[in-house]
Coordinates of C-alpha atoms in Angstrom, one line a residue:
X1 CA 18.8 2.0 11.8
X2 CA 17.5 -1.5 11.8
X3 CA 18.3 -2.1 15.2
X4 CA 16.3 1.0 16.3
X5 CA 13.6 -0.6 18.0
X6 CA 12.7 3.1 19.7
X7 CA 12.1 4.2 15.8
X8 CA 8.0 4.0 14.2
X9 CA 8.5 2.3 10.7
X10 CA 7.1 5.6 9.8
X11 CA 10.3 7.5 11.1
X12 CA 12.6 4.8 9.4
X13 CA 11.2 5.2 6.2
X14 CA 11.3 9.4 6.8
X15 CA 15.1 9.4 7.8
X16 CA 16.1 7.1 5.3
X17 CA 14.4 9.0 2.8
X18 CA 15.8 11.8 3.4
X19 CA 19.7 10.6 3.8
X20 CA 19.6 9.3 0.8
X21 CA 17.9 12.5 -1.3
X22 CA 20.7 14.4 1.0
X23 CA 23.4 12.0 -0.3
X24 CA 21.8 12.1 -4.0
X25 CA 22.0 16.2 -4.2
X26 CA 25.5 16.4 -3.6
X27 CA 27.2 17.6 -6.7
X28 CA 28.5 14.5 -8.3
X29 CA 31.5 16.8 -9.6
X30 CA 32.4 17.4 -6.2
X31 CA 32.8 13.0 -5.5
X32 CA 36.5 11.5 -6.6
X33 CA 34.8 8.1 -6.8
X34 CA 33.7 6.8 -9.8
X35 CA 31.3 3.3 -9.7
X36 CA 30.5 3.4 -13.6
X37 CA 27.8 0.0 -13.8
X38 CA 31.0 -1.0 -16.5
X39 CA 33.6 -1.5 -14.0
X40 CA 31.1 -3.0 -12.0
X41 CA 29.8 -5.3 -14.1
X42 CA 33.2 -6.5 -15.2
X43 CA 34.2 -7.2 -11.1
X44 CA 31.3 -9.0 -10.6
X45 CA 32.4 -10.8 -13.8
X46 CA 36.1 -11.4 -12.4
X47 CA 34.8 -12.3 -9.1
X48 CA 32.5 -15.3 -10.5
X49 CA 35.8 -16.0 -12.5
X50 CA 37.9 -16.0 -9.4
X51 CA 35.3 -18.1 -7.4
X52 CA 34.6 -15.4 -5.0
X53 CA 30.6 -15.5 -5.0
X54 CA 29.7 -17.1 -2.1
X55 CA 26.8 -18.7 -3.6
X56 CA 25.7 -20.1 -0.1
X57 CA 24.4 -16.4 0.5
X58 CA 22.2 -15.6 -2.7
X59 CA 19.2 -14.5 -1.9
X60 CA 16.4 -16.9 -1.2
X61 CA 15.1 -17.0 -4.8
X62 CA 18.6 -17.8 -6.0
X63 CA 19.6 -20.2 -3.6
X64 CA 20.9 -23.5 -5.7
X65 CA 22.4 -21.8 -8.5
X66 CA 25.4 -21.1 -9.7
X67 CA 27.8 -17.5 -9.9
X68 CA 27.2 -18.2 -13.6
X69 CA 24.3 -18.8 -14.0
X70 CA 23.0 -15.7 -12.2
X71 CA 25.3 -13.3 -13.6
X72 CA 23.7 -14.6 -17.3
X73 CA 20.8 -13.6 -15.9
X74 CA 22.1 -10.2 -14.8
X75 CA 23.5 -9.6 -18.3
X76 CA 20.4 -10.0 -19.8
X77 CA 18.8 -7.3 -17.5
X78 CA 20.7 -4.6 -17.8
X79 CA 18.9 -1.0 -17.3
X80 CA 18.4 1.3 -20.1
X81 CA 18.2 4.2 -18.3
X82 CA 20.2 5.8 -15.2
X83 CA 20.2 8.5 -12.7
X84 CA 23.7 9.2 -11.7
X85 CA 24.4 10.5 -8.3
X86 CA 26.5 10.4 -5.5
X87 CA 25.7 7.0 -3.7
X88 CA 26.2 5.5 -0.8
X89 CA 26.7 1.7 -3.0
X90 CA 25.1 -0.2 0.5
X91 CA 21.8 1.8 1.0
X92 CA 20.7 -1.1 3.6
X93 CA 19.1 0.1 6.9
X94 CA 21.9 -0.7 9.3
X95 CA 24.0 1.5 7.4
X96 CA 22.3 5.0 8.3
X97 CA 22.2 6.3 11.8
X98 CA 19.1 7.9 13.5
X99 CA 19.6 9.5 16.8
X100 CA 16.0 11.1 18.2
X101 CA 14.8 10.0 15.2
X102 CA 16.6 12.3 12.9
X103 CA 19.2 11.3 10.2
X104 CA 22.9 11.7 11.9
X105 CA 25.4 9.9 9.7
X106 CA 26.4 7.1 7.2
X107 CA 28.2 4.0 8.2
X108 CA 30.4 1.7 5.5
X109 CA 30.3 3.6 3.0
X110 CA 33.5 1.8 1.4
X111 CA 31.1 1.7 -2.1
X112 CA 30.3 5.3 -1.8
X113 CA 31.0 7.1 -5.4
X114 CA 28.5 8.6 -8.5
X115 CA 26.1 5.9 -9.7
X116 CA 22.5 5.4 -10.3
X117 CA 20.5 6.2 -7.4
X118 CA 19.0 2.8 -8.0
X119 CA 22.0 1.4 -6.5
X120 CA 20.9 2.7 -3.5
X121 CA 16.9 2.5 -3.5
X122 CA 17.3 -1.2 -4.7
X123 CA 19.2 -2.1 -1.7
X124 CA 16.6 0.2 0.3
X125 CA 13.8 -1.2 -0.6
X126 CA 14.9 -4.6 0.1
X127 CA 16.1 -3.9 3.4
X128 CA 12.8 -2.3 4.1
X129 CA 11.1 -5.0 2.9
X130 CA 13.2 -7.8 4.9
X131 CA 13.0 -5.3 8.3
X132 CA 9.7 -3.3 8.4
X133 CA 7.4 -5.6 5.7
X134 CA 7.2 -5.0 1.9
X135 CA 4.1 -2.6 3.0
X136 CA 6.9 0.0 3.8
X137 CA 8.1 0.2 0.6
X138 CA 5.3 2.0 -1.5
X139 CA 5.9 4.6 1.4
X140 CA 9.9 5.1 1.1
X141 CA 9.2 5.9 -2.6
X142 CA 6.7 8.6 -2.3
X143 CA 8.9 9.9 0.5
X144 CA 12.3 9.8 -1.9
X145 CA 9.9 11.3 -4.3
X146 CA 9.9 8.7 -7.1
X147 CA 8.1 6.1 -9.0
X148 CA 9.4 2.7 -8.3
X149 CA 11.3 1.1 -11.4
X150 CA 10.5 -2.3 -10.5
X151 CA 13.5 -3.2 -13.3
X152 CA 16.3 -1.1 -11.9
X153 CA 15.2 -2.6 -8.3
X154 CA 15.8 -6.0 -9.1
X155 CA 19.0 -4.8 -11.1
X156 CA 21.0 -3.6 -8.3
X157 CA 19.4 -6.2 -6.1
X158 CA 20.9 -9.2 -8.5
X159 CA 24.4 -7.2 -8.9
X160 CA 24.4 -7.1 -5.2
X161 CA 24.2 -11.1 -5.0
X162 CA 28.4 -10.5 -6.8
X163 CA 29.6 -8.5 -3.7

């Protein structure tokens, strides 16, 4: 959805919204994949371990440091609370696909399994922010239907930096 240059920012923040409350309502009973933040916490661990962080692609305000020094900084900001779902694990805009502006389908959804929905509205909001402006942002939340938890955001977007 990125790349749909024929798409208002309006009706990217509407279909996105939207896929992910779809994805979100699906009864997590009825998903075989499990992404418990445990087992991902302890890949991101074994991937700093292995050396598999490219650290050359952290985000901006990262850029400089080392695997191990951001994932101590990701240990001390864990969330204390969670909203587990069924989630798409990459909720980035390239990854949902819009034909006449409506919601059609999900694309790479190798990380799809029940987690909290933050997983997915952190790495929403970012790709909003990076693609449309971080004026879109306020907008996808009252569309999802939920306060921003600026914590939870930055969570999921530090995890990410491990994958």
């Amino acid at each position: 959805m990125a790349s749909a240059n024929d798409l208002s920012a309006p009706q990217v923040i509407s279909a996105l919204a939207m896929a992910l409350r779809r994805l979100h309502q699906v009864p997590t009973e009825k998903c075989p994949f499990d992404h418990p933040l445990q087992q991902r916490m302890a890949a991101a661990r074994n991937r700093v371990s292995a050396g598999l962080v490219d650290e050359s692609d952290f985000d901006d305000e990262r850029l400089g440091r080392t695997a191990e020094d951001v994932f101590l900084e990701l240990l001390s900001t864990l969330p204390e609370t969670y909203d587990l779902a069924v989630t798409h694990g990459d909720a980035c805009l390239p990854n949902f696909m819009v034909e006449a502006s409506r919601f059609t389908g999900y694309i790479d959804c190798g990380r799809l399994g029940i987690s909290d929905i933050y997983q997915d509205l952190a790495l929403a909001a970012r790709s909003i922010e990076r693609n449309l402006g971080p004026a879109w942002v306020a907008p996808f939340f009252r569309e999802y239907g939920v306060e921003p938890d600026q914590q939870r955001i930055a969570f999921y977007c530090l995890l990410d930096e491990f994958y």
